Short mmCIF file of C-alpha atoms and ligand atoms in Angstrom, two decimals:
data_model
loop_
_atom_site.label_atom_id
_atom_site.label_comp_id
_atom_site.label_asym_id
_atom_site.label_seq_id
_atom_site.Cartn_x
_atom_site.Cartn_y
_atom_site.Cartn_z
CA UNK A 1 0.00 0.00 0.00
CA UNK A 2 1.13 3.16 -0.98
CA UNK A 3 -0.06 5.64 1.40
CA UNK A 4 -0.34 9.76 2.30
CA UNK A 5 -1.34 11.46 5.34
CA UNK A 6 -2.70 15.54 5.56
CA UNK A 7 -3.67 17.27 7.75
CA UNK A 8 -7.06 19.66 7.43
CA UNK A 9 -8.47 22.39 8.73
CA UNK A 10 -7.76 24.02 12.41
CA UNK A 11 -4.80 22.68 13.48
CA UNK A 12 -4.99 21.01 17.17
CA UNK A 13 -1.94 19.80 18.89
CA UNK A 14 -1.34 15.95 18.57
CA UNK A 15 -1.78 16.20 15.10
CA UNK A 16 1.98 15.75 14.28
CA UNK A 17 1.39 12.52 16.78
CA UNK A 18 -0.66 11.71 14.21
CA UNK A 19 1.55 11.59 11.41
CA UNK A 20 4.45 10.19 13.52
CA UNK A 21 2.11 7.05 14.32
CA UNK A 22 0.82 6.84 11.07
CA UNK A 23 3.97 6.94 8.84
CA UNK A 24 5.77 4.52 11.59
CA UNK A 25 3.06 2.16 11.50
CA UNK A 26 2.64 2.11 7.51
CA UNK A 27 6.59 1.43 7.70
CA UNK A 28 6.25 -1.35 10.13
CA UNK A 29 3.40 -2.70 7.63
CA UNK A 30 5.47 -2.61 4.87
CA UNK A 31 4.03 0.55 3.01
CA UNK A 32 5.62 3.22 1.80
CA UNK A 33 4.71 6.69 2.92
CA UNK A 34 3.84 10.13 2.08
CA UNK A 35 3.17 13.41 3.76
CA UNK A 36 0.64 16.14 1.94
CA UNK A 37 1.49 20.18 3.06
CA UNK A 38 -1.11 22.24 3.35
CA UNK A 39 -4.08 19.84 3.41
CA UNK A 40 -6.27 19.49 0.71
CA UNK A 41 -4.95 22.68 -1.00
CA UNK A 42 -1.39 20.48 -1.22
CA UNK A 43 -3.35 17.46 -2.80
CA UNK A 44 -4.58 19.61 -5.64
CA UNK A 45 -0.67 21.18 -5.69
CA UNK A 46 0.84 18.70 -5.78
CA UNK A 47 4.62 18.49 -6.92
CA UNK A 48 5.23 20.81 -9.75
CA UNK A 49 7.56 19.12 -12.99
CA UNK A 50 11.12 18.76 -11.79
CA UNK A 51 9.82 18.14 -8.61
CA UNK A 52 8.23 14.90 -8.26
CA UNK A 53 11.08 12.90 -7.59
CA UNK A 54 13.28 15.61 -6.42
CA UNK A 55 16.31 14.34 -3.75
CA UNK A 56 17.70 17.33 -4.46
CA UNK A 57 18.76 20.47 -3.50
CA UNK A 58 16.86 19.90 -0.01
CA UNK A 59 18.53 16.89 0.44
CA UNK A 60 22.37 17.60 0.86
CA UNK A 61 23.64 16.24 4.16
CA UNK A 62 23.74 19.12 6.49
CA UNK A 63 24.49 16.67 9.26
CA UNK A 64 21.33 18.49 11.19
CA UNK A 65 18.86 15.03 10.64
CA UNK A 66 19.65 11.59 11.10
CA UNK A 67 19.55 9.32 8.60
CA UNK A 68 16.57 8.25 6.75
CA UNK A 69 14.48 5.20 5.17
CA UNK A 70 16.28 4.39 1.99
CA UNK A 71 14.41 5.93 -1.05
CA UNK A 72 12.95 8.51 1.19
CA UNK A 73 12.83 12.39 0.65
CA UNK A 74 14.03 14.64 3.85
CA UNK A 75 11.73 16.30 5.67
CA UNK A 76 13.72 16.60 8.39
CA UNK A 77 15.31 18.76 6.42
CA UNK A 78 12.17 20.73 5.45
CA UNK A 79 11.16 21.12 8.72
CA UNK A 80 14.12 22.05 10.16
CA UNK A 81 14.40 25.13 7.20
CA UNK A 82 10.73 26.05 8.49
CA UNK A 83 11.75 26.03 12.45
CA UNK A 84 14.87 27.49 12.09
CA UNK A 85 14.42 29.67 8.81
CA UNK A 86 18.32 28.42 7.91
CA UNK A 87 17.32 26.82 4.39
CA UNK A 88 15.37 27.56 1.12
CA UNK A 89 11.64 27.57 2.79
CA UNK A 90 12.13 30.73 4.49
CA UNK A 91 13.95 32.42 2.13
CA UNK A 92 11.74 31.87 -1.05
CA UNK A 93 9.05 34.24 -0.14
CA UNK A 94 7.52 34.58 -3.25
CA UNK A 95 5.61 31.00 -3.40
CA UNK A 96 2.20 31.78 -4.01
CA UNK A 97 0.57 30.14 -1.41
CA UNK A 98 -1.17 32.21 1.30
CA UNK A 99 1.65 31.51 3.77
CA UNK A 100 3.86 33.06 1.60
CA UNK A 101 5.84 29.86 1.73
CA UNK A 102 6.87 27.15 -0.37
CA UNK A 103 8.57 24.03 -0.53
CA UNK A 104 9.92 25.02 -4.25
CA UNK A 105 6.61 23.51 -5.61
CA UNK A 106 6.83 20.56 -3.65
CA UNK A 107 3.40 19.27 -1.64
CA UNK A 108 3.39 15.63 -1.53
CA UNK A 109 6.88 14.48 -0.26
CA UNK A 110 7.82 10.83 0.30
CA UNK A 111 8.75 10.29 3.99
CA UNK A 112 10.58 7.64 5.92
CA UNK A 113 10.96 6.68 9.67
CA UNK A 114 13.43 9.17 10.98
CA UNK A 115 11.32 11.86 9.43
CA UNK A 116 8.81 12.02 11.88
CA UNK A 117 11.31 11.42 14.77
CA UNK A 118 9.99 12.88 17.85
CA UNK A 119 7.05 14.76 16.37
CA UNK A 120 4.65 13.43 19.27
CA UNK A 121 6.06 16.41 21.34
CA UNK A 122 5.30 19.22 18.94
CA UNK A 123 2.32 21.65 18.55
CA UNK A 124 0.80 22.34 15.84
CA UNK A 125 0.90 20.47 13.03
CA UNK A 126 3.97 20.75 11.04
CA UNK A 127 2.94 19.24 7.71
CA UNK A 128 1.29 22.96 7.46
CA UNK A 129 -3.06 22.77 7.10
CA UNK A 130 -4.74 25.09 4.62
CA UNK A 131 -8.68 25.21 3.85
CA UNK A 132 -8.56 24.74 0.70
CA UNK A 133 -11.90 26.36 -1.65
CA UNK A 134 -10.12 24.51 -4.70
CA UNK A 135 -10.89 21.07 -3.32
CA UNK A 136 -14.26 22.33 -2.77
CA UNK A 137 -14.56 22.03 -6.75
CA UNK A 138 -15.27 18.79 -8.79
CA UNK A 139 -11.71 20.69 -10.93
CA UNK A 140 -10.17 20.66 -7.99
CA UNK A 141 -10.71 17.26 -6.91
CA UNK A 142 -10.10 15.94 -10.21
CA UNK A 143 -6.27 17.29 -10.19
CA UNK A 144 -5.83 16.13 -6.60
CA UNK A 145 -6.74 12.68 -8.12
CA UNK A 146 -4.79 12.66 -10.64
CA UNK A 147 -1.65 14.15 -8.38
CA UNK A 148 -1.93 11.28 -5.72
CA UNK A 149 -2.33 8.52 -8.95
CA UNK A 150 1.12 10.10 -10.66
CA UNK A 151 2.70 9.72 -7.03
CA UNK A 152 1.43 5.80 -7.20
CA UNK A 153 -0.43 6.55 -3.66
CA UNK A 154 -4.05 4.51 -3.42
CA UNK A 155 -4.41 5.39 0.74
CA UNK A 156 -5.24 8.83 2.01
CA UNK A 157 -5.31 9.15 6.33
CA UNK A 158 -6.96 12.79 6.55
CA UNK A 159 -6.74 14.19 10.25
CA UNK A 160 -9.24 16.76 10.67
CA UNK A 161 -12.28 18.53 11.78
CA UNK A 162 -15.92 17.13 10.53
CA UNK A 163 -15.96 19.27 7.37
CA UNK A 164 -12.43 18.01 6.67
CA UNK A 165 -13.73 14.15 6.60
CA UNK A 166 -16.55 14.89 4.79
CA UNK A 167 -14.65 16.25 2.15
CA UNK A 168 -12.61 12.87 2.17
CA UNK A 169 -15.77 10.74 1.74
CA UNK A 170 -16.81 12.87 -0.71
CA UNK A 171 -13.78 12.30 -2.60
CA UNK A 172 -13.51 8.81 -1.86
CA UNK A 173 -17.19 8.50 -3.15
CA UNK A 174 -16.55 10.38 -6.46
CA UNK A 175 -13.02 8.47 -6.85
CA UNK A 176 -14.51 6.02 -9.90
CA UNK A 177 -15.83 9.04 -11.61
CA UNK A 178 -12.54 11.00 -11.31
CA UNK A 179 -10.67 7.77 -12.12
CA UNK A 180 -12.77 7.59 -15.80
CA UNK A 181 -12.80 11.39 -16.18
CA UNK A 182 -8.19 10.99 -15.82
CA UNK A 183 -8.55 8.06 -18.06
CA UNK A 184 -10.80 9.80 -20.64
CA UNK A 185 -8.51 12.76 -20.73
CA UNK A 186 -5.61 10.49 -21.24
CA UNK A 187 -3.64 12.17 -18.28
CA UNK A 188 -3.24 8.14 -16.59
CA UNK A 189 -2.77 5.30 -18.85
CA UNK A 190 -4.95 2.26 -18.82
CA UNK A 191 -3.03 0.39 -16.14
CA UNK A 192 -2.70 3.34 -13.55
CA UNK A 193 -6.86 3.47 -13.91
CA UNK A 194 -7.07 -0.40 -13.32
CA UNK A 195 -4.36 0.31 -10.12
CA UNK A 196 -5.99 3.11 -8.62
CA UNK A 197 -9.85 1.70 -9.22
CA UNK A 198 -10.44 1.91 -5.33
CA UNK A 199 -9.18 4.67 -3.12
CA UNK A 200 -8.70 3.61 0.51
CA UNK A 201 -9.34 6.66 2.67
CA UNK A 202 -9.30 6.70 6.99
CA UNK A 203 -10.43 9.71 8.92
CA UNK A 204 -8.92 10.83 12.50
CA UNK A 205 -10.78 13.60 14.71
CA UNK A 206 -8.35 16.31 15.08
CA UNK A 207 -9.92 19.55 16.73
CA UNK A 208 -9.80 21.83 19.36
CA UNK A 209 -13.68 22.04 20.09
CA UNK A 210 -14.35 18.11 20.68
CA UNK A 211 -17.48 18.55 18.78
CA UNK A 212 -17.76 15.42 16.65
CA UNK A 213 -20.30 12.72 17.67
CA UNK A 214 -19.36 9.01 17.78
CA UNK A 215 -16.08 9.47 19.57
CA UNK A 216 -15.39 10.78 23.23
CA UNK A 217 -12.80 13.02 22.59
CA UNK A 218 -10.90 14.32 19.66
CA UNK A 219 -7.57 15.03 19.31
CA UNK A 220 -6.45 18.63 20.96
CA UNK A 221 -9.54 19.00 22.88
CA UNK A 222 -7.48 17.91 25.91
CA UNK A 223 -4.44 20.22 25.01
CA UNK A 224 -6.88 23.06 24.53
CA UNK A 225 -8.77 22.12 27.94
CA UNK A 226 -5.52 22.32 29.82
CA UNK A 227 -4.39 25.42 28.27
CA UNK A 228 -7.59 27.11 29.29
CA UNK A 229 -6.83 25.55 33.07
CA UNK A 230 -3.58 27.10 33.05
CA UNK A 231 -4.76 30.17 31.52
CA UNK A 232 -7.32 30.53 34.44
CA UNK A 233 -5.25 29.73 37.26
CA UNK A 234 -2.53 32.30 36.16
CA UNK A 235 -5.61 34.96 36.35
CA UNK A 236 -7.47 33.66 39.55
CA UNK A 237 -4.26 35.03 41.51
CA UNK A 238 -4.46 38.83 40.40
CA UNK A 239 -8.10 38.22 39.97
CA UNK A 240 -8.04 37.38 43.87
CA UNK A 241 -5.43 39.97 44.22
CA UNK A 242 -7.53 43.01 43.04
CA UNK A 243 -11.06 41.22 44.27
CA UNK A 244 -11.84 41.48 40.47
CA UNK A 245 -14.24 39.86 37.88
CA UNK A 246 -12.77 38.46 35.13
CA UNK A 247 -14.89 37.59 31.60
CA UNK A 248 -13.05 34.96 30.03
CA UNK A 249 -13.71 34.04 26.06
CA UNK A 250 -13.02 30.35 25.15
CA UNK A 251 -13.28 28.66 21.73
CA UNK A 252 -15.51 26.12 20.74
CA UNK A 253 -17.26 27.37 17.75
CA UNK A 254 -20.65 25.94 17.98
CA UNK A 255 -19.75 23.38 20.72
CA UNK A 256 -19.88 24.26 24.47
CA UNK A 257 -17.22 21.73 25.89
CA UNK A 258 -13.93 23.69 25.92
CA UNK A 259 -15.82 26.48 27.84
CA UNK A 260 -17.93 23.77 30.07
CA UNK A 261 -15.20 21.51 30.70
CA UNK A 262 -12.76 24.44 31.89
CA UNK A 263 -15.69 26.06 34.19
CA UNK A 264 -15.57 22.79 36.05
CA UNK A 265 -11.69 22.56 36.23
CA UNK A 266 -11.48 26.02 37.68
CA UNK A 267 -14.40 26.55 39.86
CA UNK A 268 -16.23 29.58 37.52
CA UNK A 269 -19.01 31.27 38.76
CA UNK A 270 -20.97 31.33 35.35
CA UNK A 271 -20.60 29.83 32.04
CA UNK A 272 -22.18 30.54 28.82
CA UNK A 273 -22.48 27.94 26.38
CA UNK A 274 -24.38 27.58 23.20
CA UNK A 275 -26.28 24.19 23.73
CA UNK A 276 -27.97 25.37 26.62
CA UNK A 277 -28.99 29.23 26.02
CA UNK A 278 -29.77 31.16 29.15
CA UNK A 279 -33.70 33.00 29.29
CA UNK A 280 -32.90 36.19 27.36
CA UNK A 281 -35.50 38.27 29.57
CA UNK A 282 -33.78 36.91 33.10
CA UNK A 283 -30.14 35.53 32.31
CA UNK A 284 -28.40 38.78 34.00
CA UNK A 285 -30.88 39.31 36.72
CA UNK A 286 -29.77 35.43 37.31
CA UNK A 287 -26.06 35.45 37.04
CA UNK A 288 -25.70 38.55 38.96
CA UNK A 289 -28.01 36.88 41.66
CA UNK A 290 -25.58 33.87 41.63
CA UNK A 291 -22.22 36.21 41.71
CA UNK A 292 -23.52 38.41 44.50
CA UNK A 293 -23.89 35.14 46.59
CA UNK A 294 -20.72 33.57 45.70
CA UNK A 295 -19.49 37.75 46.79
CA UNK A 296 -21.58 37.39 50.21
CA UNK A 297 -19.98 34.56 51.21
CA UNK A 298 -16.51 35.89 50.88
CA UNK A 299 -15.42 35.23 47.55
CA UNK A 300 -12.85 38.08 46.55
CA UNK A 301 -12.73 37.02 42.78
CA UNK A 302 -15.24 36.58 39.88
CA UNK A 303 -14.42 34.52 36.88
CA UNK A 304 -17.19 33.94 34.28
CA UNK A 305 -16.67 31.14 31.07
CA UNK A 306 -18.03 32.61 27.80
CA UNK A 307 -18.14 29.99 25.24
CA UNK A 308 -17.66 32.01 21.82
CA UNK A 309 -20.35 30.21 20.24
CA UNK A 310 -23.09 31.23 23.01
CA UNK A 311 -26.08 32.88 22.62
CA UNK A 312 -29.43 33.91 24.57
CA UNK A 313 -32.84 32.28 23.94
CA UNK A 314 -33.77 35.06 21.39
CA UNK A 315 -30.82 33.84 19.40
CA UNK A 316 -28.76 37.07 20.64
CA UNK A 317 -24.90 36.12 20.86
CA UNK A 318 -23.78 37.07 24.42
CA UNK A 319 -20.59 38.67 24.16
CA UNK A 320 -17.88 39.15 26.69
CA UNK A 321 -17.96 42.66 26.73
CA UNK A 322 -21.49 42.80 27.40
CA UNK A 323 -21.30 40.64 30.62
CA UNK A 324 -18.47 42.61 31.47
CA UNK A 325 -20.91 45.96 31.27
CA UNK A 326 -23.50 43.95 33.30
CA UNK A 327 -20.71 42.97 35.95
CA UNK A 328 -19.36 46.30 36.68
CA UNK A 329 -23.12 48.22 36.43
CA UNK A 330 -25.19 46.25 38.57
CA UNK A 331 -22.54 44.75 40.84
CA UNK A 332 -19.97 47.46 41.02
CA UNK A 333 -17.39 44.94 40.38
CA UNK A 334 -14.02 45.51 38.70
CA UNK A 335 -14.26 43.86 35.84
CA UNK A 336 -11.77 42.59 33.06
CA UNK A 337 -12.53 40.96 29.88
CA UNK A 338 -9.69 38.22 28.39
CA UNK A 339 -9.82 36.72 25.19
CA UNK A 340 -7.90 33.42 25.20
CA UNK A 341 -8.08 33.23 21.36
CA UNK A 342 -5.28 30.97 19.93
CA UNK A 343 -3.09 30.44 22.82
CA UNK A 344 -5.61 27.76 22.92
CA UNK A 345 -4.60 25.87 19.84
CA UNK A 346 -0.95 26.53 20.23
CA UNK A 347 1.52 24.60 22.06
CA UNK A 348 3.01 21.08 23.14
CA UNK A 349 0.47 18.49 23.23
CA UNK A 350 -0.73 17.46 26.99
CA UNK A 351 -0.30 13.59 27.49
CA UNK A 352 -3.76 12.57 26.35
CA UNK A 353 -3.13 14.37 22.74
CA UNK A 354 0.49 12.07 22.33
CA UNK A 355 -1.51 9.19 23.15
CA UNK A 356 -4.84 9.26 21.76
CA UNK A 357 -3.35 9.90 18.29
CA UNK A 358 -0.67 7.06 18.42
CA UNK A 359 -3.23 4.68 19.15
CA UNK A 360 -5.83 6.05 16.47
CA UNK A 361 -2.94 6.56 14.08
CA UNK A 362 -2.24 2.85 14.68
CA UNK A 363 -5.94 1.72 14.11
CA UNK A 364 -5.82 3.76 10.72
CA UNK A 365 -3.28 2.28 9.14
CA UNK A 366 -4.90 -1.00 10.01
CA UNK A 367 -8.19 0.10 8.81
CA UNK A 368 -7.18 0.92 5.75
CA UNK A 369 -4.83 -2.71 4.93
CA UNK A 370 -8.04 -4.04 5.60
CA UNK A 371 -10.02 -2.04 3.46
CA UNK A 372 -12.23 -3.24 0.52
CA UNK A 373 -14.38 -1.39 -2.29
CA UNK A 374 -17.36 -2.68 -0.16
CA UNK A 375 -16.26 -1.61 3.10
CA UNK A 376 -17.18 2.20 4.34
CA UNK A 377 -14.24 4.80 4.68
CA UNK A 378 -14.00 4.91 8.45
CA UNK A 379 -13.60 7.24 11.06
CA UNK A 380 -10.56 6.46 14.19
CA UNK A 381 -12.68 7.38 17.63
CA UNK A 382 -12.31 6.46 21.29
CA UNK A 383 -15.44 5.42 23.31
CA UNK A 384 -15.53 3.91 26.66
CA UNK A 385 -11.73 3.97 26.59
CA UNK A 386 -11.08 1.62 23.74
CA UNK A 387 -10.03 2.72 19.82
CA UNK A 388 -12.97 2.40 17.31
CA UNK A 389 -14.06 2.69 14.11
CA UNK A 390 -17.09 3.79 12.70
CA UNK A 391 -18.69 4.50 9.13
CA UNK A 392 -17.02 8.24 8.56
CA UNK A 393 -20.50 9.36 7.24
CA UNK A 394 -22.49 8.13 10.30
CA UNK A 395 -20.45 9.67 12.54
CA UNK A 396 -20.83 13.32 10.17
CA UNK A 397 -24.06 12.88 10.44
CA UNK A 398 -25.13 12.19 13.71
CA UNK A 399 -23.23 15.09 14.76
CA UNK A 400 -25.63 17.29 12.15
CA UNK A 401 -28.60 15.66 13.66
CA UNK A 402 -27.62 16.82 17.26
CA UNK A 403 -26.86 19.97 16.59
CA UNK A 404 -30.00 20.32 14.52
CA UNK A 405 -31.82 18.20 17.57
CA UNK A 406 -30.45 20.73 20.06
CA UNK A 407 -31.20 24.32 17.49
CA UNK A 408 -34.96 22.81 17.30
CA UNK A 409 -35.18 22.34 21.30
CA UNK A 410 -33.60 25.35 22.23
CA UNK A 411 -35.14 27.43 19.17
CA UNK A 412 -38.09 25.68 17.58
CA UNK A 413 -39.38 28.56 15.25
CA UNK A 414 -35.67 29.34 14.68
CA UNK A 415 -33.47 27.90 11.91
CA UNK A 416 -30.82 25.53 12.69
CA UNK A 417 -27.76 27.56 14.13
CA UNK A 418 -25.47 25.28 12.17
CA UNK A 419 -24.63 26.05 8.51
CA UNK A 420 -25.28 22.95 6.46
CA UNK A 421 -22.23 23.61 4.41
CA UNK A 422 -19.73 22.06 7.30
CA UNK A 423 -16.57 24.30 7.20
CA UNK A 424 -12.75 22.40 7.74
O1 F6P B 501 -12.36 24.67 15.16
C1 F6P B 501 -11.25 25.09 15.89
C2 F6P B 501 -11.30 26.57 16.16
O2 F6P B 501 -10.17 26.91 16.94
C3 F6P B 501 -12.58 27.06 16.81
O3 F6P B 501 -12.62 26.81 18.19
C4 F6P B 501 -12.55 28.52 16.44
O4 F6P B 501 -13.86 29.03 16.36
C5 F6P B 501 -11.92 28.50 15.07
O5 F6P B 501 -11.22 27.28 14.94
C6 F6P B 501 -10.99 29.65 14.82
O6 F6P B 501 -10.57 29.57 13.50
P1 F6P B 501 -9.37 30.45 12.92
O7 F6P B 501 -8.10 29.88 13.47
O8 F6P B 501 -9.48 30.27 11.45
O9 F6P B 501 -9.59 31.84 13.38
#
């Protein structure tokens, strides 16, 4: 098996654990292995003429990376350029990719076991993640087909949010079709169509908010839980030092978890989240009721969880800045507003997010050696403690139907909250 792991949409740390388990497993297995930059966007890139089979310029030994898989293309030395801005990445500003950044046309690179060395400790995700509009396009797709089938790859491993693995089944679904369309056009010769007839595509949960159904926990969602813990803790003292209030903004998008979760970590007074909107007419009457308490009985500090996603029962968003208003008005209380924003996202994976994506990276590569044209792409989850796999498409939409579920309790004359269109 020939296969090529991206990453998609918001990045979330454990992603590069991801990778790491993935490309050591396929090794172990006996496949060879590919990374995609940029997600999708590096897919319909792919590697420009010249390119392809490049063990070039990148590839002098520096003596900065150990030694590699034989036949394989150096990362190492790719990332390395990117950390430490000492090689051509950095310096070739003119790519025309958003980032400004290119790997001299270079998007699907061939990868071997000391490649991924240690990535199980980094943040972010350092294959580089892009949402991509042309992959949104039948065009768009087509090329990316035609890109993996020149590289010989018939395996894609996407790690991503739920608009990210829907646009994998998608493609996996439309593969025949894009297969004929290649052949018709003459761009693959007969053989590469009968090789590439079925494309074998495994989906992994990678996202801050932990808002995909079917699995307990995605990866980040821990990292970004403990972040917001920290973050807390580091205000509570000059909170408690000045006897202040403090708003704080968490992420989420539409999901209340990050902001729920961290309210119970760190003891907050009042959270906001968007599954369970508070009575628009009464919500500050009630939380300043609540604060004044926690106040009487000789609390000197205030923290309130704002989930950004939240909203009232009118369908109002309820911003920090407003609570803050209500805070200092009716209570008199000093009050401070902080946005957590992408500190968040950022930073080392916790435990849980080295783990959880060895183990699913594990379970994908074995998902896809066992999979046929009649079995479903799959998703990687974790329920009850143990690694799973369920139809990708179930578990897309079941999380639609409870977010719809929960927009018709909360709202019944309302739309849905949730945009159909499922951004990565
Ligand atoms: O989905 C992950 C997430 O971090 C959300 O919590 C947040 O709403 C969004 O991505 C922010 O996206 P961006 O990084 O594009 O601003």
């Amino acid at each position: 098996m020939k296969l090529a792991v991206l990453t998609s949409g918001g990045d979330s740390a454990g992603m590069n654990a991801v990778v790491r388990a993935v490309v050591k497993t396929a090794i172990i297995k006996g496949c060879e292995t590919w990374i995609v930059r940029e997600g999708y966007e590096g897919l319909v890139r792919g590697n420009s003429e010249g390119h392809r089979h490049a063990h070039s310029t990148h590839n002098g030994d520096k003596g900065t990376v150990t030694p590699r898989a034989k036949g394989t293309e150096h990362l190492g030395d790719f990332v390395h350029n990117l950390r430490y801005g000492d090689g051509e990445l950095l310096k070739d500003g003119t790519g025309d990719h958003p980032g400004g950044r290119t790997l001299k046309g270079r998007y699907i690179v061939r990868v071997g076991w000391d490649d991924v060395r240690g990535w199980f400790s980094e943040g972010g995700t350092l294959i580089g993640t892009a949402r991509s509009t042309a992959f949104r396009t039948w065009e768009g797709r087509l090329t990316a087909a035609h890109n993996m089938i020149k590289e010989g790859i018939d395996a894609l491993v996407v790690c991503g949010g739920d608009g990210s693995l829907t646009g994998a089944d998608v493609f996996r679904a439309e593969w025949p079709k894009l297969v004929a369309e290649l052949r018709q056009q003459n761009k693959i010769t007969e053989e590469q169509a009968t090789n590439h007839a079925h494309l074998k595509i495994v989906g992994l949960v990678g996202s801050i908010d932990n808002d995909m159904s079917m699995t307990d926990l995605t990866i980040g969602a821990p990292t970004a839980l403990h972040r917001i813990c920290e973050s807390i803790d580091n205000i509570n003292s000059t909170a408690f030092s000045h006897s202040r209030a403090f708003v704080l903004e968490v992420m989420g998008r539409h999901c209340g978890w990050l902001a729920l979760m961290a309210g119970v970590s760190c003891g907050a007074d009042f959270i906001f989240i968007p599954e369970s909107p508070p009575n628009a007419d009464t919500w500050e009457d009630e939380m300043c009721q609540m604060i004044q308490r926690h106040r009487d009985v000789g609390k000197r500090k205030t923290i309130v969880i704002v989930a950004e996603g939240a909203h009232d029962s009118k369908l109002q968003p309820i911003r920090a800045e407003f609570v803050k208003d209500v805070l200092s008005d009716r209570l008199g209380l000093d009050t401070r507003v902080t946005t957590l924003g992408h500190t968040q996202r950022g930073g080392k994976p916790c435990a849980m997010d080295r783990i959880l994506p060895t183990l699913q990276g594990v379970e994908a590569v074995e998902a896809l050696l066992e999979s046929t044209p009649d079995t479903p792409s799959y998703m990687i989850g974790v329920r009850e403690n143990k690694i799973t796999r369920v139809p990708l498409m179930d578990a897309v939409k079941m999380t639609r139907e409870v977010a719809q579920a929960i927009s018709e309790k909360n709202f019944p004359k309302a739309m849905s909250l949730r945009d159909p269109e499922f951004s990565e």
